[in-house]
Coordinates of C-alpha atoms in Angstrom, one line a residue:
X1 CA 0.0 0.0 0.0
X2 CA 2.9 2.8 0.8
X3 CA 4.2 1.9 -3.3
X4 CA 0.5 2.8 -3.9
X5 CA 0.4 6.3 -2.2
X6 CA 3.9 7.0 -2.9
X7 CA 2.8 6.1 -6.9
X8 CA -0.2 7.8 -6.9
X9 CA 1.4 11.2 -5.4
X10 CA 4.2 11.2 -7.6
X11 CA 1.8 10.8 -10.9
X12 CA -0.5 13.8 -9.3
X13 CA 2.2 16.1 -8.8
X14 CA 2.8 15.9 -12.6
X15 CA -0.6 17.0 -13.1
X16 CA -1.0 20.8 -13.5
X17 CA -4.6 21.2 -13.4
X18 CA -5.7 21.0 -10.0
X19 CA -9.3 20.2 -11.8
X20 CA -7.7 17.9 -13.7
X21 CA -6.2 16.0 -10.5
X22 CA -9.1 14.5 -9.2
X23 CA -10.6 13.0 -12.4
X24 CA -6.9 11.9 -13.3
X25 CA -6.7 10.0 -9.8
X26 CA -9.8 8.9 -10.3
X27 CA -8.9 7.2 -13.8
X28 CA -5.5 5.7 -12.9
X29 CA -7.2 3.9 -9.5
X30 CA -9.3 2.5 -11.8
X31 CA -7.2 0.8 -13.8
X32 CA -5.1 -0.3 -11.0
X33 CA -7.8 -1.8 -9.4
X34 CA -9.3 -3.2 -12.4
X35 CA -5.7 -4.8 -12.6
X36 CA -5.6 -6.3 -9.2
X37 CA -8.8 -7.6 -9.0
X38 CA -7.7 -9.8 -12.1
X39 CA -4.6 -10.7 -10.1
X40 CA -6.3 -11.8 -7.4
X41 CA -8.4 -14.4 -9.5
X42 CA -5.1 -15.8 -10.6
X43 CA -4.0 -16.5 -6.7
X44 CA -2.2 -13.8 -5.8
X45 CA -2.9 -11.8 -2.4
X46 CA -4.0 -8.5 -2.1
X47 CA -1.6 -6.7 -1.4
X48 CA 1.0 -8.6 -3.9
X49 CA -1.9 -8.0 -6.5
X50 CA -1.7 -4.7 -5.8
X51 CA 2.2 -3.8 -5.7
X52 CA 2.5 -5.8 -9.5
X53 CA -0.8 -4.0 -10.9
X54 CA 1.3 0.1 -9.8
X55 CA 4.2 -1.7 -10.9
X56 CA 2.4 -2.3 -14.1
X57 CA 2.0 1.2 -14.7
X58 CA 5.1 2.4 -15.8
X59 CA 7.1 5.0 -14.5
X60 CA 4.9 7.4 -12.5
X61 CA 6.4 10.3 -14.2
X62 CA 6.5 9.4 -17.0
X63 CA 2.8 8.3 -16.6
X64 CA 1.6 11.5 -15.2
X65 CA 3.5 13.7 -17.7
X66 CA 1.6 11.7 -20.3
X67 CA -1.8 12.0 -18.7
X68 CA -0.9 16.1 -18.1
X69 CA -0.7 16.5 -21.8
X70 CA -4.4 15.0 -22.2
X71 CA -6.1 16.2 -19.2
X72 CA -5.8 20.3 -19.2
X73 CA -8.0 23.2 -20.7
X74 CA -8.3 23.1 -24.2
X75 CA -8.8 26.8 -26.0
X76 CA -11.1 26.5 -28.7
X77 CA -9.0 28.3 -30.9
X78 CA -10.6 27.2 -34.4
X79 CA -13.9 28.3 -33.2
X80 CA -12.5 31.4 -31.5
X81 CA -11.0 32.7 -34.7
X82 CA -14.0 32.1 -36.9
X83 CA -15.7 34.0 -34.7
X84 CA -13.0 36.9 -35.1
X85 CA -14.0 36.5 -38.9
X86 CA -18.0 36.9 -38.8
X87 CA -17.6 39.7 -36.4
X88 CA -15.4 41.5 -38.8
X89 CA -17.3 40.9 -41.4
X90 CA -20.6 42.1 -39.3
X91 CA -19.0 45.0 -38.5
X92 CA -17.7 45.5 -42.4
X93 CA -21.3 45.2 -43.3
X94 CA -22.7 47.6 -40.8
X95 CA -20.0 50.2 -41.5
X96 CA -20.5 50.2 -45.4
X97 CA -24.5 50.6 -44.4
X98 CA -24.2 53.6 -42.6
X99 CA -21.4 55.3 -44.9
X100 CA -23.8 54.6 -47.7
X101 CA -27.3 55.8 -45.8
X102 CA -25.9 58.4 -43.1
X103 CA -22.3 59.7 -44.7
X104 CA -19.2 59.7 -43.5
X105 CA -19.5 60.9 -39.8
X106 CA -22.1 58.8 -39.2
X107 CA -19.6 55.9 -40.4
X108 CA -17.3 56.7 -37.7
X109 CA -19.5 56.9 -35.1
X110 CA -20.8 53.2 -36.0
X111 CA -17.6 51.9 -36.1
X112 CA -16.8 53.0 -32.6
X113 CA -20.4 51.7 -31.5
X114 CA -19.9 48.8 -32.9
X115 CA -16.3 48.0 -31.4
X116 CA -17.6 48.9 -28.3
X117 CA -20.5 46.6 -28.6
X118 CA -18.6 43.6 -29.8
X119 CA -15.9 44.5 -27.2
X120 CA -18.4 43.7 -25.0
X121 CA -19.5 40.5 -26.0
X122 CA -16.0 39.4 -26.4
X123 CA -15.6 40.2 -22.7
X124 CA -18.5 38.4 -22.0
X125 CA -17.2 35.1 -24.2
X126 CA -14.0 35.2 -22.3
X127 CA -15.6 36.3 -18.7
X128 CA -18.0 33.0 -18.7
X129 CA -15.8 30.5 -20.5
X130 CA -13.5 30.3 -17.2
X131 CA -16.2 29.5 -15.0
X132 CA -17.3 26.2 -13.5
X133 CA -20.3 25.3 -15.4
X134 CA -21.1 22.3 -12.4
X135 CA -22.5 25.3 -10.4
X136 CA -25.2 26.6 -12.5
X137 CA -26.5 22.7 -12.4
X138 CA -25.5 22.3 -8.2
X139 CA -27.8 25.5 -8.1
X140 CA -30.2 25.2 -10.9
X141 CA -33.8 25.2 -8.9
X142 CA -32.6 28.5 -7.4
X143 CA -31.3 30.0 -10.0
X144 CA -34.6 29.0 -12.0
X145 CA -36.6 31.0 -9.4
X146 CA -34.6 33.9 -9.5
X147 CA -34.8 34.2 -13.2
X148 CA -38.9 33.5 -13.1
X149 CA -39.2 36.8 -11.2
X150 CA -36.2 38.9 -12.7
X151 CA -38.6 37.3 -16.7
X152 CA -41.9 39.1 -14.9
X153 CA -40.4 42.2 -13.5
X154 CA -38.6 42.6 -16.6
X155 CA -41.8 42.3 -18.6
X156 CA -43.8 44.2 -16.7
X157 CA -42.0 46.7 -16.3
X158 CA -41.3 46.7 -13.2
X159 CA -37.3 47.0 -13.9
X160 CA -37.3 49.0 -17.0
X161 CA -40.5 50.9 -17.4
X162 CA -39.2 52.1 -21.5
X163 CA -41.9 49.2 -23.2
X164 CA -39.4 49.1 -26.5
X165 CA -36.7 48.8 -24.1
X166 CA -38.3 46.3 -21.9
X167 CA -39.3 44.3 -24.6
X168 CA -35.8 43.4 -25.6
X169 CA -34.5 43.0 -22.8
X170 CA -37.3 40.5 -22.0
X171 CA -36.4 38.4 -25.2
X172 CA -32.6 39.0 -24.0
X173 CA -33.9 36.9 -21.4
X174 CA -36.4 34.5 -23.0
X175 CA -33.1 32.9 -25.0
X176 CA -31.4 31.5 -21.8
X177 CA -34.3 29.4 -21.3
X178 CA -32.5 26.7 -22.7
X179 CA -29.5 27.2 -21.0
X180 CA -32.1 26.8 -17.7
X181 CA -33.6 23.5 -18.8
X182 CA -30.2 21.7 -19.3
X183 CA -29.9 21.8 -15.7
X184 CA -33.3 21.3 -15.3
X185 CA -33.0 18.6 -16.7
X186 CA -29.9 17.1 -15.3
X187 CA -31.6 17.2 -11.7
X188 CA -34.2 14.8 -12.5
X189 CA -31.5 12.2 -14.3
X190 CA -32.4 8.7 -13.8
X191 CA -35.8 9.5 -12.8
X192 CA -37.6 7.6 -15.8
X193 CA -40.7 9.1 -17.1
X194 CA -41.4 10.6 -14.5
X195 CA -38.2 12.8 -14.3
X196 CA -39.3 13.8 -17.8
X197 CA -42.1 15.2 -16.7
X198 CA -41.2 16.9 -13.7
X199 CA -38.8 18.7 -16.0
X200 CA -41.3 19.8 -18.0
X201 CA -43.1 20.9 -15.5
X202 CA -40.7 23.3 -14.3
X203 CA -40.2 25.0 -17.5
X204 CA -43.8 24.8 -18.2
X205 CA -44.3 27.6 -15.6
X206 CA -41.9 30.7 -17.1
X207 CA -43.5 29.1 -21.0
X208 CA -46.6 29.9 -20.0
X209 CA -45.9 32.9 -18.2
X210 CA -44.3 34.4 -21.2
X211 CA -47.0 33.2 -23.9
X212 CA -49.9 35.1 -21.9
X213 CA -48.0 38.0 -21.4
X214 CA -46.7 38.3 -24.6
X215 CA -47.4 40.1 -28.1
X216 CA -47.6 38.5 -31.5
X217 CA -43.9 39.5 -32.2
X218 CA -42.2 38.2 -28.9
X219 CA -44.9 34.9 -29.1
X220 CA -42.9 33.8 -31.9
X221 CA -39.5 33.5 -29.2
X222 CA -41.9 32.1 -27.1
X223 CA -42.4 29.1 -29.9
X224 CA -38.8 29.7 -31.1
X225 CA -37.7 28.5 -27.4
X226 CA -40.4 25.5 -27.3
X227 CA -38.6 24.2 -29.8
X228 CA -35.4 24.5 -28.4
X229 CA -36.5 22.9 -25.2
X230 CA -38.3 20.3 -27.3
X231 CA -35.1 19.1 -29.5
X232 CA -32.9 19.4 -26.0
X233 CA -35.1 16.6 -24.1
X234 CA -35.1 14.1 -27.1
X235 CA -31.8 14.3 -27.2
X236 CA -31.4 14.0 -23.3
X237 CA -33.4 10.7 -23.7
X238 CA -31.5 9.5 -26.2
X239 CA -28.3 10.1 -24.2
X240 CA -30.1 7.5 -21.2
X241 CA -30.1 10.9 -18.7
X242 CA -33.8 9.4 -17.9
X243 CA -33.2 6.1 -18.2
X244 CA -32.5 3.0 -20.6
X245 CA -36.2 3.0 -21.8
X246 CA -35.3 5.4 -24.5
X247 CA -38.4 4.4 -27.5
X248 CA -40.8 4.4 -24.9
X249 CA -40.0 7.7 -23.5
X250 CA -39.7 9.0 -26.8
X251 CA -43.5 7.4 -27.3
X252 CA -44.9 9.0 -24.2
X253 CA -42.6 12.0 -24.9
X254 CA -44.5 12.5 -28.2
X255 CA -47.8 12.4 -26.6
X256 CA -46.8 14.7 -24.1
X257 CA -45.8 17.6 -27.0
X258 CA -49.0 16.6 -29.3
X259 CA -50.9 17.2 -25.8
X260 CA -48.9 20.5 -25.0
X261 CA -49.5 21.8 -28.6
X262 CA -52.9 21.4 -28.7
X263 CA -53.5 23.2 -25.6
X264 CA -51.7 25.9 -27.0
X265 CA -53.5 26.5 -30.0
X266 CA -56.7 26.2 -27.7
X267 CA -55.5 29.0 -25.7
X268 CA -53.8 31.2 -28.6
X269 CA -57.3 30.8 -30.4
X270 CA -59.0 32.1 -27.4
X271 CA -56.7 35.2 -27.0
X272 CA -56.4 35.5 -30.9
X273 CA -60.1 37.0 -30.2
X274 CA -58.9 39.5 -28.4
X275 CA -59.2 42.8 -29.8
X276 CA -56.3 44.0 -29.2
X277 CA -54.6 40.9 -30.6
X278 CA -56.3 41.4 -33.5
X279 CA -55.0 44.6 -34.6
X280 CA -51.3 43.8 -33.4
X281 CA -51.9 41.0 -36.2
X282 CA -53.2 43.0 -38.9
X283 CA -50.9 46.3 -37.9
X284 CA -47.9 43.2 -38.8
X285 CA -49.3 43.2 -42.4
X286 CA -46.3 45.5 -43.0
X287 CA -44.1 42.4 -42.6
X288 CA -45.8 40.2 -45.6
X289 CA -44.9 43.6 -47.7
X290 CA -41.3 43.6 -46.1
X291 CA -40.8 39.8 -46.6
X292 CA -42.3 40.2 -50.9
X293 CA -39.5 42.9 -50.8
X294 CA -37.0 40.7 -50.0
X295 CA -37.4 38.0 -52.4
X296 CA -38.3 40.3 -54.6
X297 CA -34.3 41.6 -54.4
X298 CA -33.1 37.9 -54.0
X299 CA -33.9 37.4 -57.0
X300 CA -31.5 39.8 -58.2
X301 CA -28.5 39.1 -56.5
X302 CA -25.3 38.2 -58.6
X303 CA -22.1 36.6 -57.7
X304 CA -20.0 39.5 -57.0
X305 CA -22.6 42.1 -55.9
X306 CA -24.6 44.7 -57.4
X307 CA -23.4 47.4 -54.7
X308 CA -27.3 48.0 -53.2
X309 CA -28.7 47.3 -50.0
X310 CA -31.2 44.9 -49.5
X311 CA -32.4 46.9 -46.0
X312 CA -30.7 49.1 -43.5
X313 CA -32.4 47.0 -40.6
X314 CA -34.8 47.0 -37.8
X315 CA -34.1 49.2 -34.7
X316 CA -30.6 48.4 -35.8
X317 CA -30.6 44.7 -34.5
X318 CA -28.6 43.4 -36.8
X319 CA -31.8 41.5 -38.4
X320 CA -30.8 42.3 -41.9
X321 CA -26.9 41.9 -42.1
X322 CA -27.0 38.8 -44.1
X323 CA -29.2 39.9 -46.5
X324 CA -27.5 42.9 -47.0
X325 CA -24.5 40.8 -47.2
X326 CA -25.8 38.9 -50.4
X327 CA -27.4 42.3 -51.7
X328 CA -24.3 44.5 -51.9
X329 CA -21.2 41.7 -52.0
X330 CA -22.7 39.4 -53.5
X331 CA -23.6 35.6 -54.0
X332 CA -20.2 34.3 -53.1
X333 CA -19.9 36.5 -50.2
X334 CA -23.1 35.5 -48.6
X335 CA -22.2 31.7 -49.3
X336 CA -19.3 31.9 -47.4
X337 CA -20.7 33.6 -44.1
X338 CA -23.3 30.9 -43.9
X339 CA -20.8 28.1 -44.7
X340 CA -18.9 29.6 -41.8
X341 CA -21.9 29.7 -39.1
X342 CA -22.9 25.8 -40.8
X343 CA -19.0 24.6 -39.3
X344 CA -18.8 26.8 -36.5
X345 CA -22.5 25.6 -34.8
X346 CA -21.8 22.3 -36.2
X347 CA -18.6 21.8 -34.7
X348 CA -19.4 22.9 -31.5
X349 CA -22.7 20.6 -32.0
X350 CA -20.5 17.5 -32.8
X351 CA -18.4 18.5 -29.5
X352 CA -21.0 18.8 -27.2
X353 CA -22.6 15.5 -28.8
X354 CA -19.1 13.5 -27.8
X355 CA -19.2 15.2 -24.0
X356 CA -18.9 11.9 -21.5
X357 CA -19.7 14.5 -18.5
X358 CA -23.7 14.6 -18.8
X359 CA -23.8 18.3 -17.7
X360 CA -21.6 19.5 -20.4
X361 CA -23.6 17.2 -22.8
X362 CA -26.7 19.1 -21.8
X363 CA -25.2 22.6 -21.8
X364 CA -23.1 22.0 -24.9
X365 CA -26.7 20.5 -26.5
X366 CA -28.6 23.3 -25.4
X367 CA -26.1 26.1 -26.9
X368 CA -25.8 24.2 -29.8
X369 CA -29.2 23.5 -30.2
X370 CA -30.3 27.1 -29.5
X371 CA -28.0 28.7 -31.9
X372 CA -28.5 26.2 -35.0
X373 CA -32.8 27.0 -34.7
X374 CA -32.0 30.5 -34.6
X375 CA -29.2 31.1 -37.0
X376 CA -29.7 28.4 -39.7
X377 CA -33.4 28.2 -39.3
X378 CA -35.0 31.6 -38.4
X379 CA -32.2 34.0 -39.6
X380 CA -31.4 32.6 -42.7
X381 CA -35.0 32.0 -43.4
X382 CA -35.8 35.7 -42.6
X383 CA -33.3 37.2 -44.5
X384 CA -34.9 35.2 -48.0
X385 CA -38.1 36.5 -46.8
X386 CA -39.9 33.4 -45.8
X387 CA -39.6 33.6 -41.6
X388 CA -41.6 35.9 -39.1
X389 CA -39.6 39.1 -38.6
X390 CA -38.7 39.8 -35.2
X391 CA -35.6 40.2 -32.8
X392 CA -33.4 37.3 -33.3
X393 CA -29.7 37.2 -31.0
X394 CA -27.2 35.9 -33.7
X395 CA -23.5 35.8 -32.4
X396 CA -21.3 38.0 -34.2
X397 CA -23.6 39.6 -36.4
X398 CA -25.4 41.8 -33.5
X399 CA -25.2 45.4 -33.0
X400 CA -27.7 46.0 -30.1
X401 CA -25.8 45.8 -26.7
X402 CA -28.1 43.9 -25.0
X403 CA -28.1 41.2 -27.9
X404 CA -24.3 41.4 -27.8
X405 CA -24.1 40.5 -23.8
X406 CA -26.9 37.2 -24.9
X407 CA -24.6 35.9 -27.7
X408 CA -21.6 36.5 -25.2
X409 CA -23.1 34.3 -22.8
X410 CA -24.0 31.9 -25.3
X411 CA -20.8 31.6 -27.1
X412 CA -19.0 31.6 -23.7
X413 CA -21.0 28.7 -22.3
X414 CA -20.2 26.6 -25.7
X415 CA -16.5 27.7 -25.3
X416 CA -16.7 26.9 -21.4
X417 CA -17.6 23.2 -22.1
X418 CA -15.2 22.7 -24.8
X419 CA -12.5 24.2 -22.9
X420 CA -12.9 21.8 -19.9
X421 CA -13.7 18.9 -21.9
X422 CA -10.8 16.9 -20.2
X423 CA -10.5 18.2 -17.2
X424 CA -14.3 19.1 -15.1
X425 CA -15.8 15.5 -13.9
X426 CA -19.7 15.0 -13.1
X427 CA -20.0 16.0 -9.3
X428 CA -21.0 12.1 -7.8
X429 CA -24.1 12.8 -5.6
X430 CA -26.0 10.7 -3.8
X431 CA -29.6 10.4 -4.5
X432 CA -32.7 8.8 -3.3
X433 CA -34.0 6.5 -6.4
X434 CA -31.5 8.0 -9.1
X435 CA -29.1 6.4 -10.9
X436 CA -26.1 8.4 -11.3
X437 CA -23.0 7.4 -13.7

């Protein structure tokens, strides 16, 4: 036993990573155990079983040195430089906008907006990727309250009384829903059906809060979310977090959303009476002209450009920027900032897929998840004309603050699991009827 502990100090002080320590240890007792075990069936004793399965080894140095390259923080640089790239080319796109709409001192002053703006979501990517991601999941049914009441006040008013303002900053908010039912979901893990269910009905509340209180043009988040949610639990039952009974969860599962969306629509048909609902709808007739506009000037779009805008954008959101993109540089241009989001969000989809820690499966999934709906699905479809129009938080290509500080926080948390891939272990806790890996 002292070759053991003198074995298993010697590899740890190779280690670096005091995160990485732990899971390291971990690992190599495994093996040595694993390894003694099997010696033992062979006749050996104990502790003779255990002195030639550490002998077995190798050279603790060695060893640990070797584990130390594996197990530390891994920067996302590939992703981090693409990222680089679509913001310059957002703010490119912005700049040339308002030089050709506003004149040259306007140009200046959206340039230093802009860097400002994207300074700040930078910040934001860097200040949440170095955090310990374990806590938001340790603390999640707290953390769920607290952002139930700071969703209402926000909405109501209550913190920010400007509606236009409030309005934004309440779909700010409506995005990290997802983020909220990862670890939702990860508390209820190895609860079977059941757990499901009890996830959903935590997430149900804020959903429902948000779908009465809302307009026609924030509904569609509302939905945009759902969906979100939706994808992020299949793909938690496909992982086993519920349980091995993965097609009949997914059977029940289905019945549960069919159920879900019919109440719904029952309840959206009963508002959709509503007066005031009714003229909200008709008053976003403007959007069916916008959205004929738009494919309208697709239709004209050549490889290299014709040097137009398509639109100078929505409250300056950033809504447009792709579009505009195709408009004024052309075909090839345009082509090459969506094959760029396609690898970023599905690289850092494929990564998150291949997490062995559940909670940075479910994080990673969520973020991934999130993003690909609302950049390859709703952006890109509402830049050709065929989606909805309303606010949509697409990293890089932002230039609302608030926006900026949401995709910062998203990118962050994507960059955050990556990062830590090798070296943050699932917290083992002890549960009353859960099975926990």
């Amino acid at each position: 036993m002292t070759d053991y502990t003198e074995y298993m100090k010697t590899l740890e002080e190779q280690i670096q990573n005091k995160r990485a320590r732990a899971l390291v240890s971990e690992e190599i007792n495994g093996h040595i155990e694993e390894q003694a075990q099997g010696y033992e069936e062979e006749g050996m004793s104990r502790e003779d079983a255990k002195r030639e399965a550490v002998r077995q080894m190798g050279d603790p140095v060695e060893t640990g040195c070797a584990l130390n390259r594996i197990h530390r923080p891994a920067f996302p640089w590939k992703l981090f430089v693409l990222a680089v790239l679509l913001t310059a080319a957002s703010i490119l796109m912005s700049v040339v906008i308002s030089g050709k709409t506003e004149g040259g001192a306007s140009q200046a002053e959206q340039l230093r907006s802009l860097l400002v703006i994207n300074g700040v979501s930078f910040a934001m990517i860097f200040l949440v990727m170095y955090v310990d991601y374990t806590w938001l999941f340790l603390h999640i049914r707290a953390v769920a309250v607290c952002y139930l009441i700071c969703l209402c006040l926000v909405w109501s008013g209550g913190v920010i009384g400007n509606y236009q303002t409030a309005l934004l900053a309440c779909y700010s908010m409506q995005v990290l829903l997802p983020v909220i039912f990862a670890g939702v979901i990860y508390q209820y893990r190895g609860n079977e059906f059941a757990g499901i269910l009890k996830a959903v009905g935590w997430i149900f509340v804020p959903f429902l809060v948000l779908f009465l209180m809302a307009t026609p043009m924030s509904t569609a988040a509302v939905l945009e979310n759902a969906v979100v949610c939706l994808f992020l639990l299949v793909a938690a039952v496909l992982r086993g977090i519920f349980g091995n009974k993965k097609k009949r969860y997914l059977v029940k599962l289905a019945g549960l959303a069919f159920g879900l969306l019919g109440a719904g629509v029952l309840l959206y048909h009963h508002f959709f009476t509503n007066g005031y609902v009714k003229a909200r709808l008709e008053h976003m007739g403007q959007f069916g002209f916008q959205n004929r506009m738009i494919k309208s000037a697709a239709a004209e779009y050549s490889l290299f450009g014709n040097r137009t805008l398509l639109m100078q954008g929505h409250a300056q959101d950033g809504e447009y920027l792709l579009g505009n993109i195709f408009s004024y540089f052309g075909i090839i241009a345009g082509v090459l900032v969506i094959a760029a989001f396609v690898w970023f969000l599905l690289q850092a989809f494929r990564q998150s897929l291949m997490q062995s820690n559940r909670m940075g499966f479910l994080l990673g999934m969520a973020c991934s998840i999130a993003l690909i709906v609302r950049v390859l699905v709703i952006y890109v479809a509402m830049n050709f004309g065929y989606a909805v129009i309303y606010t949509v938080a697409v990293p890089f290509f932002s230039t609302n603050l608030m926006m900026a500080v949401v995709n910062g926080i998203y990118v962050g948390l994507l960059f955050c699991v990556l990062r830590n891939k090798m070296i943050l272990k699932e917290p083992c806790i002890e549960r009353k009827n859960t099975a926990v890996l």
